Short mmCIF file of C-alpha atoms in Angstrom, two decimals:
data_model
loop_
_atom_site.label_atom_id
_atom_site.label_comp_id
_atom_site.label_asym_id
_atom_site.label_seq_id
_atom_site.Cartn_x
_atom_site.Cartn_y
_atom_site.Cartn_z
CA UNK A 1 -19.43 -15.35 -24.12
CA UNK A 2 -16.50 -17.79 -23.41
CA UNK A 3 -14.73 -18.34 -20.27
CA UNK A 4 -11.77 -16.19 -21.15
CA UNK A 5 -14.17 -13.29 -21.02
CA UNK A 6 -13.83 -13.28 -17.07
CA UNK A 7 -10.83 -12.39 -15.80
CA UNK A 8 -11.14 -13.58 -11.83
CA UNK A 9 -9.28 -10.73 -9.56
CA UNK A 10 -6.07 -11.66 -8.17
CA UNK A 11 -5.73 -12.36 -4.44
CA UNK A 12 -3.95 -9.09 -4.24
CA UNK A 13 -6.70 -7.12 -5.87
CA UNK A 14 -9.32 -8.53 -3.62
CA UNK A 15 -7.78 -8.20 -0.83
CA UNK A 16 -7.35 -4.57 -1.96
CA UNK A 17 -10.93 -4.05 -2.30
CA UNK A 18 -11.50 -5.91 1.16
CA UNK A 19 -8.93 -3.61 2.81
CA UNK A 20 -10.85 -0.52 0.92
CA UNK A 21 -14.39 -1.13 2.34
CA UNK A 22 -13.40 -2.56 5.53
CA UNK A 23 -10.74 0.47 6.60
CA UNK A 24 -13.46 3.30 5.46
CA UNK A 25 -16.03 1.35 7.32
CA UNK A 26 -14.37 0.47 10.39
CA UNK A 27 -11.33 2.72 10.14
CA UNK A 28 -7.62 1.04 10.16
CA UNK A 29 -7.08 -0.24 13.73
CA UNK A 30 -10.62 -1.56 14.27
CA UNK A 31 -9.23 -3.63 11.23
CA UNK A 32 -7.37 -6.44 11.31
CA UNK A 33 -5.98 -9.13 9.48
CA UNK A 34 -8.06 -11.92 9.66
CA UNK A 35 -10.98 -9.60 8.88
CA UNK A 36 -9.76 -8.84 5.39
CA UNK A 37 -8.62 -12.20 4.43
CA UNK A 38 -12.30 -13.77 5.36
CA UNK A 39 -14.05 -10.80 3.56
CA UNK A 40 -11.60 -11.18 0.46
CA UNK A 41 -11.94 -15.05 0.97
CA UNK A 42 -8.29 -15.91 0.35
CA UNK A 43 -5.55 -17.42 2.36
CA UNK A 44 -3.59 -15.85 5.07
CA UNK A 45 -0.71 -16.89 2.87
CA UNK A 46 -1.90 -14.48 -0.12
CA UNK A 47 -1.97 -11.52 2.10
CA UNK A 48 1.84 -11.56 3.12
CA UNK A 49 2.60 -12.95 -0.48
CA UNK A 50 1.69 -9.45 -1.61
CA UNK A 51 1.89 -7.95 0.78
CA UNK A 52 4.77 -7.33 3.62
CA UNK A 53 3.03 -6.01 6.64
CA UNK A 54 -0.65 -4.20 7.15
CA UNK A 55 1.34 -1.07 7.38
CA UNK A 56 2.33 -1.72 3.85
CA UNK A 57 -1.75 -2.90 3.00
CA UNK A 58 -2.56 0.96 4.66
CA UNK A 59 0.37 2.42 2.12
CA UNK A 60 -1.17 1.02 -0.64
CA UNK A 61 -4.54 1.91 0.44
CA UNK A 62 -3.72 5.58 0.66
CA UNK A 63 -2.70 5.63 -2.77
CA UNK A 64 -5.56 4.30 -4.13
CA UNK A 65 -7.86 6.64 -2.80
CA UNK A 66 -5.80 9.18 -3.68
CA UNK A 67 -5.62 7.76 -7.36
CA UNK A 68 -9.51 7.60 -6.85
CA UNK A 69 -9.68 10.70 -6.21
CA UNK A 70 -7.73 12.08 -9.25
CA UNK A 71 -9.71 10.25 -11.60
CA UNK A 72 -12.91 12.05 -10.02
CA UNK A 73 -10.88 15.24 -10.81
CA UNK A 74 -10.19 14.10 -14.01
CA UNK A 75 -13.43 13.36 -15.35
CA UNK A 76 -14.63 16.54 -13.99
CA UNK A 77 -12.42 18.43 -15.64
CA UNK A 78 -13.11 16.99 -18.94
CA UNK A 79 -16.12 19.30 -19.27
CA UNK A 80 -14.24 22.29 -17.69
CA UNK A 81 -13.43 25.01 -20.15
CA UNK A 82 -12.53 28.18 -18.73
CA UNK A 83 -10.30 28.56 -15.31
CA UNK A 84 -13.70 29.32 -13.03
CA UNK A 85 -15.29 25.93 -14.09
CA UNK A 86 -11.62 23.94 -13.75
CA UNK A 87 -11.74 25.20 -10.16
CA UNK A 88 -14.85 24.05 -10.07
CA UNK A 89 -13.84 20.76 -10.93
CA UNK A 90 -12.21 20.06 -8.04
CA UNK A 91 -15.47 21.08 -5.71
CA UNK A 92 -17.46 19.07 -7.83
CA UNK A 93 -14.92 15.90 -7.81
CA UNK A 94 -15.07 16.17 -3.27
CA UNK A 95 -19.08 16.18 -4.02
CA UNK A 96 -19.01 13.29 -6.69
CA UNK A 97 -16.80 11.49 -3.99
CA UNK A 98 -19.59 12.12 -0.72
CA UNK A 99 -21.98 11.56 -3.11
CA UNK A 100 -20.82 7.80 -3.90
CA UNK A 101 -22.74 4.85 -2.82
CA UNK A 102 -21.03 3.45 0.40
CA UNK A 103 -21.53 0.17 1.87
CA UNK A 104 -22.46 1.99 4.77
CA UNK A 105 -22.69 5.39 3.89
CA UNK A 106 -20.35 8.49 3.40
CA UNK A 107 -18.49 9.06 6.40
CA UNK A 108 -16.01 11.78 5.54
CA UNK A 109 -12.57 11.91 3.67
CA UNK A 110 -10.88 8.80 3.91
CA UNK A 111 -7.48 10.02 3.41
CA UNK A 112 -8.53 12.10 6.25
CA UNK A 113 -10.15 9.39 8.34
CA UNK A 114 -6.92 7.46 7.87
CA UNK A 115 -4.37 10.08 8.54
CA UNK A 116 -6.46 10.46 11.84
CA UNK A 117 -5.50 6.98 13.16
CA UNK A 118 -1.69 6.90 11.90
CA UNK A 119 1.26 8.56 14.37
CA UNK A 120 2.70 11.99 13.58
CA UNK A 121 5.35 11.17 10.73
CA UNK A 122 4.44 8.37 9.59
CA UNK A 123 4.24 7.19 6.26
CA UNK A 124 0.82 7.35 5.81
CA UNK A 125 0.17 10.82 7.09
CA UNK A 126 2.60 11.79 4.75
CA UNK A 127 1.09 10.67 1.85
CA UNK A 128 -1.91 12.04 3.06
CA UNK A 129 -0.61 15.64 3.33
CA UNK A 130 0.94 15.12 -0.25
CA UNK A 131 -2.84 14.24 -2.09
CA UNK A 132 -3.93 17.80 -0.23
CA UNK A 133 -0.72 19.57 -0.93
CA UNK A 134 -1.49 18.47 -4.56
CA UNK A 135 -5.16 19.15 -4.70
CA UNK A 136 -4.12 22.67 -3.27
CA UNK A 137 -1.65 22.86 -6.21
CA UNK A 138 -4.28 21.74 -9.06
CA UNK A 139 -6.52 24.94 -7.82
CA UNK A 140 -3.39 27.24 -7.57
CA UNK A 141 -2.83 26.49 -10.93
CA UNK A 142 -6.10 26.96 -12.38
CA UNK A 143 -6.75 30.09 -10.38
CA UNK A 144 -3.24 31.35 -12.01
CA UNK A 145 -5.27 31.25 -15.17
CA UNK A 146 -7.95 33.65 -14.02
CA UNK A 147 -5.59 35.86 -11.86
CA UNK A 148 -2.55 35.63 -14.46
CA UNK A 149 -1.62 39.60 -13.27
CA UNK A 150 -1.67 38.74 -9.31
CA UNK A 151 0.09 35.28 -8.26
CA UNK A 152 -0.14 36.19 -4.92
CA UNK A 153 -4.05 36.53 -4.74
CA UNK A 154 -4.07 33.43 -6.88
CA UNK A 155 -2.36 31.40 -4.11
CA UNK A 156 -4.11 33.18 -1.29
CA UNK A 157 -7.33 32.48 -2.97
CA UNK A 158 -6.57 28.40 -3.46
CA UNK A 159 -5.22 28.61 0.06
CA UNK A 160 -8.90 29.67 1.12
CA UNK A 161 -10.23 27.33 -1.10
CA UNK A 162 -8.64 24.65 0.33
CA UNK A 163 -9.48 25.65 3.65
CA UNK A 164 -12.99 25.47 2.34
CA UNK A 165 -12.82 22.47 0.78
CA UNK A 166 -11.27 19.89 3.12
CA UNK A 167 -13.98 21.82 5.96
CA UNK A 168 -17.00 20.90 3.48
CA UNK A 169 -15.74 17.41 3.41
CA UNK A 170 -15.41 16.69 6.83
CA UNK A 171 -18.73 18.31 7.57
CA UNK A 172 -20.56 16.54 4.88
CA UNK A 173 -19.04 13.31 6.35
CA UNK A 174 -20.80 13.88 9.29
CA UNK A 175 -23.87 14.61 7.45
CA UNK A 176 -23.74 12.23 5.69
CA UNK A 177 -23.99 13.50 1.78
CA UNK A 178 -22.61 16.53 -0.37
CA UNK A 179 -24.96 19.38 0.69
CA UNK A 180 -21.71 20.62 2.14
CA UNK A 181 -19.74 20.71 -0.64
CA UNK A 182 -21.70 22.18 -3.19
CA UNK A 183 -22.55 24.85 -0.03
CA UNK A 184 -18.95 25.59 -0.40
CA UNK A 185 -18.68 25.35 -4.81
CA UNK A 186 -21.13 28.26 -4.29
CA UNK A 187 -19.40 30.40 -2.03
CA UNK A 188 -16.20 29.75 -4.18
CA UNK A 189 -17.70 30.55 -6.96
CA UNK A 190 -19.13 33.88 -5.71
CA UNK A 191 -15.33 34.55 -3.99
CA UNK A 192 -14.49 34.47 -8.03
CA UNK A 193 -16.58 36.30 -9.45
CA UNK A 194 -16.34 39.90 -6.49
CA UNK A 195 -12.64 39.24 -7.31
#
């Protein structure tokens, strides 16, 4: 193996990934600045080079846990076959995601955790609301597959779900682990089958 098998990460990606652990850790205002750029171990320089403000570091932050997220989903729904076990997917893609090794342990959404600490209207928040909006769309759809006669009990039904899901998640954050969420894949997946 040569030395042009390692690619080193750029300053932006680690202080990405410093950003990542330290704002689910600590949340976003118990984080500052300096704190990232020690734990990435790059100049204060390299952060503003990339980056324009923290608020922008927090923007970009969102996405990628919403892009982390959808890749959960994604590989989940690889082995999904019929509309009951795509629904499914998504359940099983909130428990893959309390189920992940932590640096210090699951502690709940963090989209949610972040959208806690940002303003009313801002940016972030907004994003935030669009990953749910869009998770509640992804089950919408695949309960549209089962209920193809009745949109309405279709949407009703992924409303619900997504009532269920996001209050598994924040539960199992303060437990800790998944237990929640696969609680709630059960009682979804006994909602589908009375219906």
């Amino acid at each position: 193996m040569s030395t042009s098998d390692f690619s080193p990460q750029s300053a932006r990606d680690r202080l990405l990934g410093a950003a990542r652990v330290l704002f689910y850790n600590d949340g976003i205002a118990a984080t500052g600045i300096d704190a990232i750029i020690k734990r990435a171990g790059v100049a204060k320089k390299s952060l503003y080079n990339n980056f324009e403000s923290k608020a922008e570091l927090v923007a970009t932050y969102i996405e990628i846990r919403h892009d982390e997220w959808l890749q959960l989903y994604a590989r989940r729904l690889e082995n999904a076959v019929t509309p009951k076990e795509k629904v499914l997917a998504v359940f099983q893609a909130y428990d893959d995601h309390a189920e992940f090794s932590y640096e210090r342990g699951f502690r709940g959404c963090g989209l949610l955790n972040a959208a806690a600490e940002l303003p009313a209207g801002a940016p972030g928040r907004v994003a935030v609301r669009g990953h749910k909006e869009q998770v509640e769309a992804i089950v919408t759809a695949h309960l549209g597959e089962l209920f193809p006669a009745d949109v309405a009990k279709a949407q009703l039904m992924a409303r619900h779900f997504s009532f269920l899901l996001e209050g598994a998640i924040t539960r199992a954050g303060l437990e800790g682990n998944g237990r929640c969420v696969r609680q709630a894949m059960d009682m979804a997946a006994e909602m589908m089958e009375a219906s």
